mmCIF file of C-alpha atoms in Angstrom:
data_model
loop_
_atom_site.group_PDB
_atom_site.id
_atom_site.type_symbol
_atom_site.label_atom_id
_atom_site.label_comp_id
_atom_site.label_asym_id
_atom_site.label_seq_id
_atom_site.Cartn_x
_atom_site.Cartn_y
_atom_site.Cartn_z
ATOM 1 C CA MET Z 1445 -113.319 -145.063 52.897
ATOM 2 C CA ALA Z 1446 -110.127 -145.925 55.102
ATOM 3 C CA GLY Z 1447 -110.971 -149.708 55.105
ATOM 4 C CA ILE Z 1448 -111.795 -150.104 51.587
ATOM 5 C CA LEU Z 1449 -108.001 -148.225 51.051
ATOM 6 C CA ALA Z 1450 -106.385 -150.374 53.494
ATOM 7 C CA TRP Z 1451 -107.961 -153.252 51.503
ATOM 8 C CA PHE Z 1452 -107.010 -152.139 48.094
ATOM 9 C CA TRP Z 1453 -103.272 -151.376 49.361
ATOM 10 C CA ASN Z 1454 -102.807 -154.691 51.467
ATOM 11 C CA GLU Z 1455 -99.169 -156.104 50.882
ATOM 12 C CA ARG Z 1456 -100.209 -159.561 51.434
ATOM 13 C CA PHE Z 1457 -101.602 -158.402 47.604
ATOM 14 C CA TRP Z 1458 -99.617 -156.209 45.920
ATOM 15 C CA LEU Z 1459 -95.840 -157.144 47.342
ATOM 16 C CA PRO Z 1460 -93.638 -160.280 47.694
ATOM 17 C CA HIS Z 1461 -93.245 -161.801 50.753
ATOM 18 C CA ASN Z 1462 -90.382 -160.329 53.571
ATOM 19 C CA VAL Z 1463 -91.655 -156.497 51.772
ATOM 20 C CA THR Z 1464 -93.793 -153.743 52.594
ATOM 21 C CA TRP Z 1465 -94.409 -150.674 51.977
ATOM 22 C CA ALA Z 1466 -91.869 -148.933 53.931
ATOM 23 C CA ASP Z 1467 -88.416 -150.763 51.944
ATOM 24 C CA LEU Z 1468 -90.322 -148.932 48.550
ATOM 25 C CA LYS Z 1469 -89.782 -145.731 50.280
ATOM 26 C CA ASN Z 1470 -87.813 -143.024 48.239
ATOM 27 C CA THR Z 1471 -84.212 -142.720 49.603
ATOM 28 C CA ASP Z 1472 -80.436 -140.582 49.027
ATOM 29 C CA GLU Z 1473 -79.811 -143.738 47.154
ATOM 30 C CA ALA Z 1474 -82.631 -145.009 45.321
ATOM 31 C CA THR Z 1475 -85.563 -143.528 44.695
ATOM 32 C CA PHE Z 1476 -89.169 -146.127 43.534
ATOM 33 C CA PRO Z 1477 -91.841 -145.174 42.016
ATOM 34 C CA GLN Z 1478 -94.704 -144.322 44.460
ATOM 35 C CA ALA Z 1479 -98.369 -146.175 44.599
ATOM 36 C CA GLU Z 1480 -99.966 -142.256 44.220
ATOM 37 C CA ASP Z 1481 -98.254 -142.837 40.936
ATOM 38 C CA LEU Z 1482 -101.033 -144.278 40.018
ATOM 39 C CA TYR Z 1483 -103.412 -141.874 41.060
ATOM 40 C CA LEU Z 1484 -102.734 -140.020 37.247
ATOM 41 C CA ALA Z 1485 -103.815 -143.156 35.501
ATOM 42 C CA CYS Z 1486 -107.342 -143.432 35.172
ATOM 43 C CA PRO Z 1487 -107.865 -139.918 34.507
ATOM 44 C CA LEU Z 1488 -105.277 -139.865 32.062
ATOM 45 C CA ALA Z 1489 -106.964 -142.996 30.493
ATOM 46 C CA PHE Z 1490 -110.197 -140.610 30.393
ATOM 47 C CA CYS Z 1491 -109.176 -138.133 28.907
ATOM 48 C CA ILE Z 1492 -107.040 -139.911 25.624
ATOM 49 C CA PHE Z 1493 -110.716 -141.852 25.548
ATOM 50 C CA MET Z 1494 -112.506 -138.208 25.256
ATOM 51 C CA ILE Z 1495 -109.744 -136.704 22.584
ATOM 52 C CA ARG Z 1496 -110.299 -139.630 20.614
ATOM 53 C CA LEU Z 1497 -114.787 -139.490 20.658
ATOM 54 C CA VAL Z 1498 -113.734 -136.103 19.775
ATOM 55 C CA PHE Z 1499 -111.339 -136.502 16.892
ATOM 56 C CA GLU Z 1500 -113.630 -139.168 15.314
ATOM 57 C CA ARG Z 1501 -116.921 -136.856 15.497
ATOM 58 C CA PHE Z 1502 -115.443 -134.176 15.028
ATOM 59 C CA ILE Z 1503 -112.644 -134.346 12.824
ATOM 60 C CA ALA Z 1504 -112.731 -138.043 11.032
ATOM 61 C CA ARG Z 1505 -116.396 -138.033 10.118
ATOM 62 C CA PRO Z 1506 -116.243 -134.764 8.474
ATOM 63 C CA CYS Z 1507 -113.219 -135.884 6.134
ATOM 64 C CA ALA Z 1508 -114.858 -138.961 5.673
ATOM 65 C CA MET Z 1509 -118.627 -137.112 5.123
ATOM 66 C CA GLY Z 1510 -115.937 -134.698 2.713
ATOM 67 C CA LEU Z 1511 -114.992 -137.531 0.716
ATOM 68 C CA LYS Z 1512 -118.514 -138.940 0.448
ATOM 69 C CA ILE Z 1513 -117.765 -142.319 1.798
ATOM 70 C CA GLN Z 1514 -120.324 -144.711 2.505
ATOM 71 C CA THR Z 1515 -122.048 -144.066 6.224
ATOM 72 C CA ASN Z 1516 -124.221 -146.942 5.996
ATOM 73 C CA GLY Z 1517 -123.530 -150.821 6.504
ATOM 74 C CA PRO Z 1518 -123.981 -153.862 4.764
ATOM 75 C CA GLN Z 1519 -127.170 -154.986 3.935
ATOM 76 C CA LYS Z 1520 -129.437 -156.443 7.441
ATOM 77 C CA ALA Z 1521 -130.417 -160.261 6.710
ATOM 78 C CA GLN Z 1522 -134.192 -160.552 7.248
ATOM 79 C CA PRO Z 1523 -135.052 -161.745 10.810
ATOM 80 C CA ASN Z 1524 -135.253 -165.777 10.930
ATOM 81 C CA ALA Z 1525 -134.700 -167.044 14.388
ATOM 82 C CA ILE Z 1526 -133.902 -170.626 12.809
ATOM 83 C CA LEU Z 1527 -131.399 -169.652 10.592
ATOM 84 C CA GLU Z 1528 -130.163 -166.983 13.955
ATOM 85 C CA LYS Z 1529 -129.947 -170.048 15.748
ATOM 86 C CA VAL Z 1530 -127.584 -171.899 13.586
ATOM 87 C CA PHE Z 1531 -125.605 -168.952 12.750
ATOM 88 C CA THR Z 1532 -125.142 -168.448 16.297
ATOM 89 C CA ALA Z 1533 -124.784 -171.099 17.931
ATOM 90 C CA ILE Z 1534 -123.550 -174.433 15.633
ATOM 91 C CA THR Z 1535 -121.524 -172.681 11.907
ATOM 92 C CA LYS Z 1536 -121.343 -168.867 10.466
ATOM 93 C CA HIS Z 1537 -119.958 -171.145 7.309
ATOM 94 C CA PRO Z 1538 -122.728 -174.061 7.310
ATOM 95 C CA ASP Z 1539 -121.954 -177.773 4.348
ATOM 96 C CA GLU Z 1540 -123.530 -178.239 1.611
ATOM 97 C CA LYS Z 1541 -125.083 -180.750 3.861
ATOM 98 C CA ARG Z 1542 -126.773 -178.452 6.208
ATOM 99 C CA LEU Z 1543 -127.758 -176.017 4.123
ATOM 100 C CA GLU Z 1544 -129.750 -178.416 2.093
ATOM 101 C CA GLY Z 1545 -131.484 -179.958 5.911
ATOM 102 C CA LEU Z 1546 -132.414 -176.393 6.157
ATOM 103 C CA SER Z 1547 -133.233 -175.524 2.822
ATOM 104 C CA LYS Z 1548 -136.152 -178.606 3.134
ATOM 105 C CA GLN Z 1549 -136.972 -177.236 6.927
ATOM 106 C CA LEU Z 1550 -137.510 -173.835 5.984
ATOM 107 C CA ASP Z 1551 -138.836 -174.153 2.513
ATOM 108 C CA TRP Z 1552 -136.042 -172.251 1.001
ATOM 109 C CA ASP Z 1553 -134.111 -172.926 -1.805
ATOM 110 C CA VAL Z 1554 -130.120 -173.494 -0.945
ATOM 111 C CA ARG Z 1555 -129.235 -170.429 -2.839
ATOM 112 C CA THR Z 1556 -130.820 -168.229 -0.969
ATOM 113 C CA ILE Z 1557 -129.999 -169.746 2.864
ATOM 114 C CA GLN Z 1558 -126.842 -169.160 1.277
ATOM 115 C CA ARG Z 1559 -127.481 -165.496 1.192
ATOM 116 C CA TRP Z 1560 -128.731 -165.459 3.939
ATOM 117 C CA PHE Z 1561 -125.734 -166.423 5.722
ATOM 118 C CA ARG Z 1562 -123.523 -164.048 3.843
ATOM 119 C CA GLN Z 1563 -125.616 -161.158 4.541
ATOM 120 C CA ARG Z 1564 -125.606 -162.594 8.581
ATOM 121 C CA ARG Z 1565 -122.039 -162.598 8.062
ATOM 122 C CA ASN Z 1566 -121.402 -159.095 6.904
ATOM 123 C CA GLN Z 1567 -124.077 -157.519 9.285
ATOM 124 C CA GLU Z 1568 -121.059 -158.228 11.483
ATOM 125 C CA LYS Z 1569 -118.515 -156.191 9.438
ATOM 126 C CA PRO Z 1570 -118.052 -152.360 10.363
ATOM 127 C CA SER Z 1571 -119.221 -149.803 7.962
ATOM 128 C CA THR Z 1572 -116.984 -148.875 5.478
ATOM 129 C CA LEU Z 1573 -117.340 -145.251 7.374
ATOM 130 C CA ALA Z 1574 -115.693 -146.705 10.597
ATOM 131 C CA ARG Z 1575 -113.232 -148.139 9.204
ATOM 132 C CA PHE Z 1576 -112.420 -144.895 7.378
ATOM 133 C CA CYS Z 1577 -112.443 -143.180 10.774
ATOM 134 C CA GLU Z 1578 -110.323 -145.695 12.556
ATOM 135 C CA SER Z 1579 -107.655 -145.990 10.069
ATOM 136 C CA ILE Z 1580 -107.274 -142.296 9.971
ATOM 137 C CA ARG Z 1581 -107.334 -142.149 13.928
ATOM 138 C CA GLU Z 1582 -104.196 -144.592 13.671
ATOM 139 C CA LYS Z 1583 -102.786 -143.072 11.158
ATOM 140 C CA SER Z 1584 -102.364 -139.405 12.922
ATOM 141 C CA SER Z 1585 -101.733 -141.236 16.331
ATOM 142 C CA ALA Z 1586 -98.744 -143.040 14.719
ATOM 143 C CA HIS Z 1587 -97.670 -139.902 12.980
ATOM 144 C CA VAL Z 1588 -97.748 -138.008 15.829
ATOM 145 C CA ALA Z 1589 -95.130 -141.171 17.806
ATOM 146 C CA TRP Z 1590 -93.039 -140.407 14.456
ATOM 147 C CA LYS Z 1591 -92.489 -136.350 15.253
#
């Protein structure tokens, strides 16, 4: 464990040339942030993350249910390997020429392919409930920050 800590706090990595950890010790004239101050960052970040999860689950979600906000997301596009490959590798908004080619390849009409792409794009959007929970969390944290 001591070897890992020595490697992690290596002066050559963290400090400029000709500066050592001894140079950053607190004196009567100057006080410096200490490396030990970083030990609080991870537990604090974890606590903030847990507060966010608890808030979303036990406050924001019940508020949304009380307001009858939809829990379901956009309609799912039917699985199609060819269209999925075009969507992920080439474009999310195919032009008319590409639509015609896909139409002939799949034996679907152009309108059906356009609908599939629209549904597939919308699939990546968060549901109304998820957006509401994010918005209420942002509003409440902004409200706390202004107090």
